[in-house]
PDB file of C-alpha atoms in Angstrom:
ATOM      1  CA  UNK A   1      83.376  82.119 115.486  1.00  0.00           C
ATOM      2  CA  UNK A   2      81.379  85.060 112.989  1.00  0.00           C
ATOM      3  CA  UNK A   3      79.086  86.803 115.023  1.00  0.00           C
ATOM      4  CA  UNK A   4      76.035  89.515 113.374  1.00  0.00           C
ATOM      5  CA  UNK A   5      76.210  92.251 115.088  1.00  0.00           C
ATOM      6  CA  UNK A   6      73.181  94.250 115.335  1.00  0.00           C
ATOM      7  CA  UNK A   7      74.203  96.898 112.609  1.00  0.00           C
ATOM      8  CA  UNK A   8      75.312  94.026 110.312  1.00  0.00           C
ATOM      9  CA  UNK A   9      78.584  94.844 110.797  1.00  0.00           C
ATOM     10  CA  UNK A  10      81.521  91.716 110.765  1.00  0.00           C
ATOM     11  CA  UNK A  11      83.333  92.027 114.311  1.00  0.00           C
ATOM     12  CA  UNK A  12      86.144  93.781 112.996  1.00  0.00           C
ATOM     13  CA  UNK A  13      85.033  96.476 110.998  1.00  0.00           C
ATOM     14  CA  UNK A  14      84.161  99.440 111.617  1.00  0.00           C
ATOM     15  CA  UNK A  15      81.736 102.353 111.164  1.00  0.00           C
ATOM     16  CA  UNK A  16      82.007 104.887 108.219  1.00  0.00           C
ATOM     17  CA  UNK A  17      84.107 107.230 109.724  1.00  0.00           C
ATOM     18  CA  UNK A  18      84.840 110.681 108.783  1.00  0.00           C
ATOM     19  CA  UNK A  19      86.920 113.757 109.098  1.00  0.00           C
ATOM     20  CA  UNK A  20      87.078 117.353 109.181  1.00  0.00           C
ATOM     21  CA  UNK A  21      89.604 120.213 109.768  1.00  0.00           C
ATOM     22  CA  UNK A  22      90.096 123.674 109.918  1.00  0.00           C
ATOM     23  CA  UNK A  23      85.743 123.414 111.067  1.00  0.00           C
ATOM     24  CA  UNK A  24      86.260 127.020 114.277  1.00  0.00           C
ATOM     25  CA  UNK A  25      87.410 129.758 112.109  1.00  0.00           C
ATOM     26  CA  UNK A  26      88.704 131.240 116.239  1.00  0.00           C
ATOM     27  CA  UNK A  27      90.685 128.194 117.643  1.00  0.00           C
ATOM     28  CA  UNK A  28      93.936 127.413 116.558  1.00  0.00           C
ATOM     29  CA  UNK A  29      93.473 124.704 115.069  1.00  0.00           C
ATOM     30  CA  UNK A  30      90.230 122.360 115.281  1.00  0.00           C
ATOM     31  CA  UNK A  31      88.209 119.110 113.618  1.00  0.00           C
ATOM     32  CA  UNK A  32      85.283 117.409 114.050  1.00  0.00           C
ATOM     33  CA  UNK A  33      85.619 113.208 113.538  1.00  0.00           C
ATOM     34  CA  UNK A  34      82.518 110.663 112.738  1.00  0.00           C
ATOM     35  CA  UNK A  35      82.802 107.189 113.983  1.00  0.00           C
ATOM     36  CA  UNK A  36      79.498 106.003 112.807  1.00  0.00           C
ATOM     37  CA  UNK A  37      76.540 108.190 114.985  1.00  0.00           C
ATOM     38  CA  UNK A  38      79.109 109.559 117.598  1.00  0.00           C
ATOM     39  CA  UNK A  39      80.028 112.832 116.572  1.00  0.00           C
ATOM     40  CA  UNK A  40      83.455 115.387 118.142  1.00  0.00           C
ATOM     41  CA  UNK A  41      84.129 118.162 117.732  1.00  0.00           C
ATOM     42  CA  UNK A  42      88.061 119.377 118.416  1.00  0.00           C
ATOM     43  CA  UNK A  43      88.949 122.833 118.534  1.00  0.00           C
ATOM     44  CA  UNK A  44      92.604 123.912 120.202  1.00  0.00           C
ATOM     45  CA  UNK A  45      93.888 127.102 121.146  1.00  0.00           C
ATOM     46  CA  UNK A  46      97.779 128.098 121.758  1.00  0.00           C
ATOM     47  CA  UNK A  47     100.495 127.500 122.687  1.00  0.00           C
ATOM     48  CA  UNK A  48     100.523 131.008 124.993  1.00  0.00           C
ATOM     49  CA  UNK A  49     102.788 132.381 127.062  1.00  0.00           C
ATOM     50  CA  UNK A  50     102.981 130.687 130.627  1.00  0.00           C
ATOM     51  CA  UNK A  51     102.774 127.030 132.146  1.00  0.00           C
ATOM     52  CA  UNK A  52     100.101 125.968 134.210  1.00  0.00           C
ATOM     53  CA  UNK A  53     100.918 126.192 138.220  1.00  0.00           C
ATOM     54  CA  UNK A  54     103.288 123.078 138.725  1.00  0.00           C
ATOM     55  CA  UNK A  55     104.280 122.547 135.973  1.00  0.00           C
ATOM     56  CA  UNK A  56     107.248 122.191 134.692  1.00  0.00           C
ATOM     57  CA  UNK A  57     108.479 125.202 133.032  1.00  0.00           C
ATOM     58  CA  UNK A  58     111.211 124.062 130.130  1.00  0.00           C
ATOM     59  CA  UNK A  59     108.626 122.567 128.040  1.00  0.00           C
ATOM     60  CA  UNK A  60     105.007 123.441 126.892  1.00  0.00           C
ATOM     61  CA  UNK A  61     102.260 122.086 128.385  1.00  0.00           C
ATOM     62  CA  UNK A  62      99.177 120.604 127.752  1.00  0.00           C
ATOM     63  CA  UNK A  63      95.957 121.224 128.726  1.00  0.00           C
ATOM     64  CA  UNK A  64      92.217 119.596 128.276  1.00  0.00           C
ATOM     65  CA  UNK A  65      88.942 120.314 128.713  1.00  0.00           C
ATOM     66  CA  UNK A  66      86.096 117.844 128.068  1.00  0.00           C
ATOM     67  CA  UNK A  67      82.240 119.286 127.514  1.00  0.00           C
ATOM     68  CA  UNK A  68      79.883 116.572 127.674  1.00  0.00           C
ATOM     69  CA  UNK A  69      76.903 116.862 125.583  1.00  0.00           C
ATOM     70  CA  UNK A  70      74.223 117.578 128.182  1.00  0.00           C
ATOM     71  CA  UNK A  71      75.007 118.164 132.127  1.00  0.00           C
ATOM     72  CA  UNK A  72      78.312 119.093 134.122  1.00  0.00           C
ATOM     73  CA  UNK A  73      81.524 117.345 133.883  1.00  0.00           C
ATOM     74  CA  UNK A  74      81.206 114.448 135.934  1.00  0.00           C
ATOM     75  CA  UNK A  75      83.552 111.679 136.777  1.00  0.00           C
ATOM     76  CA  UNK A  76      83.691 110.251 134.007  1.00  0.00           C
ATOM     77  CA  UNK A  77      85.075 113.307 131.908  1.00  0.00           C
ATOM     78  CA  UNK A  78      87.657 113.780 134.161  1.00  0.00           C
ATOM     79  CA  UNK A  79      89.330 110.159 133.184  1.00  0.00           C
ATOM     80  CA  UNK A  80      88.264 111.391 130.019  1.00  0.00           C
ATOM     81  CA  UNK A  81      90.485 114.607 130.192  1.00  0.00           C
ATOM     82  CA  UNK A  82      93.230 112.518 132.170  1.00  0.00           C
ATOM     83  CA  UNK A  83      93.860 110.013 129.898  1.00  0.00           C
ATOM     84  CA  UNK A  84      93.396 112.466 126.833  1.00  0.00           C
ATOM     85  CA  UNK A  85      95.800 114.932 128.514  1.00  0.00           C
ATOM     86  CA  UNK A  86      99.102 111.996 128.719  1.00  0.00           C
ATOM     87  CA  UNK A  87      98.402 110.542 125.104  1.00  0.00           C
ATOM     88  CA  UNK A  88      98.740 113.978 123.542  1.00  0.00           C
ATOM     89  CA  UNK A  89     102.000 114.974 126.394  1.00  0.00           C
ATOM     90  CA  UNK A  90     103.322 111.646 125.022  1.00  0.00           C
ATOM     91  CA  UNK A  91     103.188 112.480 120.850  1.00  0.00           C
ATOM     92  CA  UNK A  92     103.994 116.359 121.116  1.00  0.00           C
ATOM     93  CA  UNK A  93     107.447 117.660 121.098  1.00  0.00           C
ATOM     94  CA  UNK A  94     107.444 119.399 124.254  1.00  0.00           C
ATOM     95  CA  UNK A  95     110.492 120.862 124.515  1.00  0.00           C
ATOM     96  CA  UNK A  96     109.688 123.254 121.039  1.00  0.00           C
ATOM     97  CA  UNK A  97     108.002 126.285 123.010  1.00  0.00           C
ATOM     98  CA  UNK A  98     109.103 125.813 126.675  1.00  0.00           C
ATOM     99  CA  UNK A  99     106.551 127.447 129.203  1.00  0.00           C
ATOM    100  CA  UNK A 100     103.778 127.495 127.505  1.00  0.00           C
ATOM    101  CA  UNK A 101      99.896 126.147 127.505  1.00  0.00           C
ATOM    102  CA  UNK A 102      98.166 124.643 123.677  1.00  0.00           C
ATOM    103  CA  UNK A 103      94.751 123.944 125.320  1.00  0.00           C
ATOM    104  CA  UNK A 104      92.600 121.538 123.632  1.00  0.00           C
ATOM    105  CA  UNK A 105      88.615 121.744 124.106  1.00  0.00           C
ATOM    106  CA  UNK A 106      86.544 118.491 123.395  1.00  0.00           C
ATOM    107  CA  UNK A 107      82.751 119.423 122.352  1.00  0.00           C
ATOM    108  CA  UNK A 108      80.711 115.787 122.793  1.00  0.00           C
ATOM    109  CA  UNK A 109      77.998 115.782 120.289  1.00  0.00           C
ATOM    110  CA  UNK A 110      76.803 112.684 119.893  1.00  0.00           C
ATOM    111  CA  UNK A 111      78.059 109.787 121.924  1.00  0.00           C
ATOM    112  CA  UNK A 112      77.042 106.256 119.622  1.00  0.00           C
ATOM    113  CA  UNK A 113      79.891 104.105 121.271  1.00  0.00           C
ATOM    114  CA  UNK A 114      83.836 104.509 121.383  1.00  0.00           C
ATOM    115  CA  UNK A 115      84.124 107.894 122.420  1.00  0.00           C
ATOM    116  CA  UNK A 116      86.579 109.041 124.349  1.00  0.00           C
ATOM    117  CA  UNK A 117      88.952 107.006 121.308  1.00  0.00           C
ATOM    118  CA  UNK A 118      87.279 109.366 118.698  1.00  0.00           C
ATOM    119  CA  UNK A 119      87.438 112.283 121.118  1.00  0.00           C
ATOM    120  CA  UNK A 120      91.921 111.168 120.741  1.00  0.00           C
ATOM    121  CA  UNK A 121      91.689 111.293 116.876  1.00  0.00           C
ATOM    122  CA  UNK A 122      89.810 114.364 116.628  1.00  0.00           C
ATOM    123  CA  UNK A 123      92.599 116.222 119.008  1.00  0.00           C
ATOM    124  CA  UNK A 124      95.249 113.835 116.538  1.00  0.00           C
ATOM    125  CA  UNK A 125      94.161 115.789 114.012  1.00  0.00           C
ATOM    126  CA  UNK A 126      93.318 119.398 115.301  1.00  0.00           C
ATOM    127  CA  UNK A 127      96.169 119.244 116.099  1.00  0.00           C
ATOM    128  CA  UNK A 128      97.685 119.204 113.136  1.00  0.00           C
ATOM    129  CA  UNK A 129      95.450 121.583 111.881  1.00  0.00           C
ATOM    130  CA  UNK A 130      97.014 124.548 114.516  1.00  0.00           C
ATOM    131  CA  UNK A 131     100.426 123.266 113.712  1.00  0.00           C
ATOM    132  CA  UNK A 132     102.090 122.014 116.687  1.00  0.00           C
ATOM    133  CA  UNK A 133     104.921 119.945 117.179  1.00  0.00           C
ATOM    134  CA  UNK A 134     104.095 116.264 116.964  1.00  0.00           C
ATOM    135  CA  UNK A 135     106.740 112.929 117.514  1.00  0.00           C
ATOM    136  CA  UNK A 136     104.016 111.061 115.797  1.00  0.00           C
ATOM    137  CA  UNK A 137     100.364 111.125 114.772  1.00  0.00           C
ATOM    138  CA  UNK A 138      97.762 108.305 116.949  1.00  0.00           C
ATOM    139  CA  UNK A 139      95.482 106.709 115.927  1.00  0.00           C
ATOM    140  CA  UNK A 140      93.051 105.253 118.393  1.00  0.00           C
ATOM    141  CA  UNK A 141      90.221 102.710 118.858  1.00  0.00           C
ATOM    142  CA  UNK A 142      87.801 100.320 120.765  1.00  0.00           C
ATOM    143  CA  UNK A 143      87.739  96.616 121.829  1.00  0.00           C
ATOM    144  CA  UNK A 144      85.656  94.555 123.113  1.00  0.00           C
ATOM    145  CA  UNK A 145      85.265  91.708 125.412  1.00  0.00           C
ATOM    146  CA  UNK A 146      81.750  89.873 125.466  1.00  0.00           C
ATOM    147  CA  UNK A 147      80.968  87.045 128.344  1.00  0.00           C
ATOM    148  CA  UNK A 148      81.046  84.154 125.969  1.00  0.00           C
ATOM    149  CA  UNK A 149      85.064  85.619 124.664  1.00  0.00           C
ATOM    150  CA  UNK A 150      84.129  87.181 121.172  1.00  0.00           C
ATOM    151  CA  UNK A 151      85.660  90.657 120.828  1.00  0.00           C
ATOM    152  CA  UNK A 152      84.603  92.703 118.598  1.00  0.00           C
ATOM    153  CA  UNK A 153      86.026  96.349 117.322  1.00  0.00           C
ATOM    154  CA  UNK A 154      83.933  99.931 117.589  1.00  0.00           C
ATOM    155  CA  UNK A 155      81.532  99.035 119.642  1.00  0.00           C
ATOM    156  CA  UNK A 156      77.898 101.004 119.273  1.00  0.00           C
ATOM    157  CA  UNK A 157      76.828 102.197 122.916  1.00  0.00           C
ATOM    158  CA  UNK A 158      74.006  99.372 123.393  1.00  0.00           C
ATOM    159  CA  UNK A 159      77.062  97.060 122.024  1.00  0.00           C
ATOM    160  CA  UNK A 160      79.401  98.579 124.615  1.00  0.00           C
ATOM    161  CA  UNK A 161      76.461  97.779 127.263  1.00  0.00           C
ATOM    162  CA  UNK A 162      76.150  94.058 126.785  1.00  0.00           C
ATOM    163  CA  UNK A 163      80.667  93.351 127.213  1.00  0.00           C
ATOM    164  CA  UNK A 164      81.832  91.882 130.523  1.00  0.00           C
ATOM    165  CA  UNK A 165      85.473  94.310 129.553  1.00  0.00           C
ATOM    166  CA  UNK A 166      87.021  97.187 126.640  1.00  0.00           C
ATOM    167  CA  UNK A 167      90.122  98.273 125.336  1.00  0.00           C
ATOM    168  CA  UNK A 168      91.167 101.507 125.105  1.00  0.00           C
ATOM    169  CA  UNK A 169      93.829 101.585 122.836  1.00  0.00           C
ATOM    170  CA  UNK A 170      95.774 103.734 120.875  1.00  0.00           C
ATOM    171  CA  UNK A 171      98.898 103.228 118.977  1.00  0.00           C
ATOM    172  CA  UNK A 172     101.663 105.546 117.008  1.00  0.00           C
ATOM    173  CA  UNK A 173     100.392 106.210 113.661  1.00  0.00           C
ATOM    174  CA  UNK A 174     102.697 104.881 110.845  1.00  0.00           C
ATOM    175  CA  UNK A 175     105.599 107.190 110.290  1.00  0.00           C
ATOM    176  CA  UNK A 176     105.351 106.226 106.202  1.00  0.00           C
ATOM    177  CA  UNK A 177     101.855 106.991 105.910  1.00  0.00           C
ATOM    178  CA  UNK A 178     102.274 110.761 106.153  1.00  0.00           C
ATOM    179  CA  UNK A 179     106.355 111.499 105.533  1.00  0.00           C
ATOM    180  CA  UNK A 180     108.037 110.190 102.501  1.00  0.00           C
ATOM    181  CA  UNK A 181     109.762 107.360 101.926  1.00  0.00           C
ATOM    182  CA  UNK A 182     113.367 107.537 102.928  1.00  0.00           C
ATOM    183  CA  UNK A 183     113.286 110.491 105.148  1.00  0.00           C
ATOM    184  CA  UNK A 184     112.532 108.653 108.910  1.00  0.00           C
ATOM    185  CA  UNK A 185     114.970 107.601 110.653  1.00  0.00           C
ATOM    186  CA  UNK A 186     115.384 105.766 113.981  1.00  0.00           C
ATOM    187  CA  UNK A 187     113.332 102.560 115.460  1.00  0.00           C
ATOM    188  CA  UNK A 188     110.136 101.899 113.783  1.00  0.00           C
ATOM    189  CA  UNK A 189     107.372 102.336 115.314  1.00  0.00           C
ATOM    190  CA  UNK A 190     104.407 100.052 114.127  1.00  0.00           C
ATOM    191  CA  UNK A 191     104.618  97.711 116.865  1.00  0.00           C
ATOM    192  CA  UNK A 192     104.678 100.971 119.612  1.00  0.00           C
ATOM    193  CA  UNK A 193     101.795 101.831 121.507  1.00  0.00           C
ATOM    194  CA  UNK A 194     101.525 105.157 123.010  1.00  0.00           C
ATOM    195  CA  UNK A 195      98.097 104.407 125.073  1.00  0.00           C
ATOM    196  CA  UNK A 196      96.180 101.497 126.495  1.00  0.00           C
ATOM    197  CA  UNK A 197      93.263 101.763 128.942  1.00  0.00           C
ATOM    198  CA  UNK A 198      91.167  99.015 129.940  1.00  0.00           C
ATOM    199  CA  UNK A 199      88.144  98.306 132.141  1.00  0.00           C
ATOM    200  CA  UNK A 200      85.708  95.117 133.030  1.00  0.00           C
ATOM    201  CA  UNK A 201      87.485  91.560 133.919  1.00  0.00           C
ATOM    202  CA  UNK A 202      90.119  91.054 131.116  1.00  0.00           C
ATOM    203  CA  UNK A 203      92.342  88.437 130.424  1.00  0.00           C
ATOM    204  CA  UNK A 204      96.009  88.203 129.515  1.00  0.00           C
ATOM    205  CA  UNK A 205      95.241  86.069 126.482  1.00  0.00           C
ATOM    206  CA  UNK A 206      91.856  88.779 126.102  1.00  0.00           C
ATOM    207  CA  UNK A 207      94.440  91.185 126.125  1.00  0.00           C
ATOM    208  CA  UNK A 208      97.103  90.525 123.490  1.00  0.00           C
ATOM    209  CA  UNK A 209      93.579  89.457 121.073  1.00  0.00           C
ATOM    210  CA  UNK A 210      92.471  92.651 121.315  1.00  0.00           C
ATOM    211  CA  UNK A 211      96.130  94.352 121.091  1.00  0.00           C
ATOM    212  CA  UNK A 212      96.356  91.960 117.855  1.00  0.00           C
ATOM    213  CA  UNK A 213      93.278  93.114 116.638  1.00  0.00           C
ATOM    214  CA  UNK A 214      93.676  96.868 117.429  1.00  0.00           C
ATOM    215  CA  UNK A 215      97.209  96.725 114.989  1.00  0.00           C
ATOM    216  CA  UNK A 216      95.634  95.828 112.608  1.00  0.00           C
ATOM    217  CA  UNK A 217      92.486  98.073 112.586  1.00  0.00           C
ATOM    218  CA  UNK A 218      94.524 100.806 113.376  1.00  0.00           C
ATOM    219  CA  UNK A 219      95.921  99.611 109.899  1.00  0.00           C
ATOM    220  CA  UNK A 220      93.019 101.177 108.330  1.00  0.00           C
ATOM    221  CA  UNK A 221      92.676 103.660 111.025  1.00  0.00           C
ATOM    222  CA  UNK A 222      96.686 105.804 109.433  1.00  0.00           C
ATOM    223  CA  UNK A 223      95.518 104.849 106.130  1.00  0.00           C
ATOM    224  CA  UNK A 224      92.726 107.841 106.557  1.00  0.00           C
ATOM    225  CA  UNK A 225      93.937 109.639 108.568  1.00  0.00           C
ATOM    226  CA  UNK A 226      96.583 110.816 106.297  1.00  0.00           C
ATOM    227  CA  UNK A 227      93.709 110.690 103.292  1.00  0.00           C
ATOM    228  CA  UNK A 228      92.307 113.127 105.643  1.00  0.00           C
ATOM    229  CA  UNK A 229      95.302 115.621 106.449  1.00  0.00           C
ATOM    230  CA  UNK A 230      96.382 115.349 102.541  1.00  0.00           C
ATOM    231  CA  UNK A 231      93.261 117.385 101.159  1.00  0.00           C
ATOM    232  CA  UNK A 232      93.037 120.777 101.474  1.00  0.00           C
ATOM    233  CA  UNK A 233      91.747 121.813 105.229  1.00  0.00           C
ATOM    234  CA  UNK A 234      88.485 122.892 104.524  1.00  0.00           C
ATOM    235  CA  UNK A 235      87.798 119.525 102.637  1.00  0.00           C
ATOM    236  CA  UNK A 236      85.984 117.026 104.107  1.00  0.00           C
ATOM    237  CA  UNK A 237      87.362 112.884 104.252  1.00  0.00           C
ATOM    238  CA  UNK A 238      84.706 110.437 104.550  1.00  0.00           C
ATOM    239  CA  UNK A 239      85.762 106.518 104.589  1.00  0.00           C
ATOM    240  CA  UNK A 240      82.966 104.085 105.180  1.00  0.00           C
TER     241      UNK A 240
END
């Protein structure tokens, strides 16, 4: 079933993407990430000596601070901080700089839907810009399920408000898209998933369909991420 979206996109079509690195000169690494009218800035500071309280001193600590566009940090922002922290902990190599803390600051510039996936994508690019050792990269996407059962990707804010449920999905970026062919050892990650968060009422079938559509779209995100990282840090990358 074809679905007409207000901005003219198909169900599986992403909004135009844009990414820039090294946008904040006082940070150790930084990036901006646009998806349509949603824009997020990510800044990385560290690693700095000393782990946070109750953290393992034999591993590096990841700290995430979420700054909304306006107002104070609330319950939703704290949830985003937790999801982002756990996602980044799973893709960073925490044993390289033990007993240190790396802080990731997320600044929301504009929210027009799929905000958390945009923040995850921005944070990954900023970590690369800062030279933080990582097992692999990751790309995030939002999939929404309507009351009538159809699924759309990368929703706007208005589309999010009309949906019965949605899933934030984070997939491992294909290692082969960023490393030379033949340099990768071990199990392939093409069918893996890093993070999965759902909101609302979603059937098992709907969830697996979201996984299928999200994984297919992640290939385009992975390709865009690869091209962005191959450019000079001060250049910006765009994709329609």
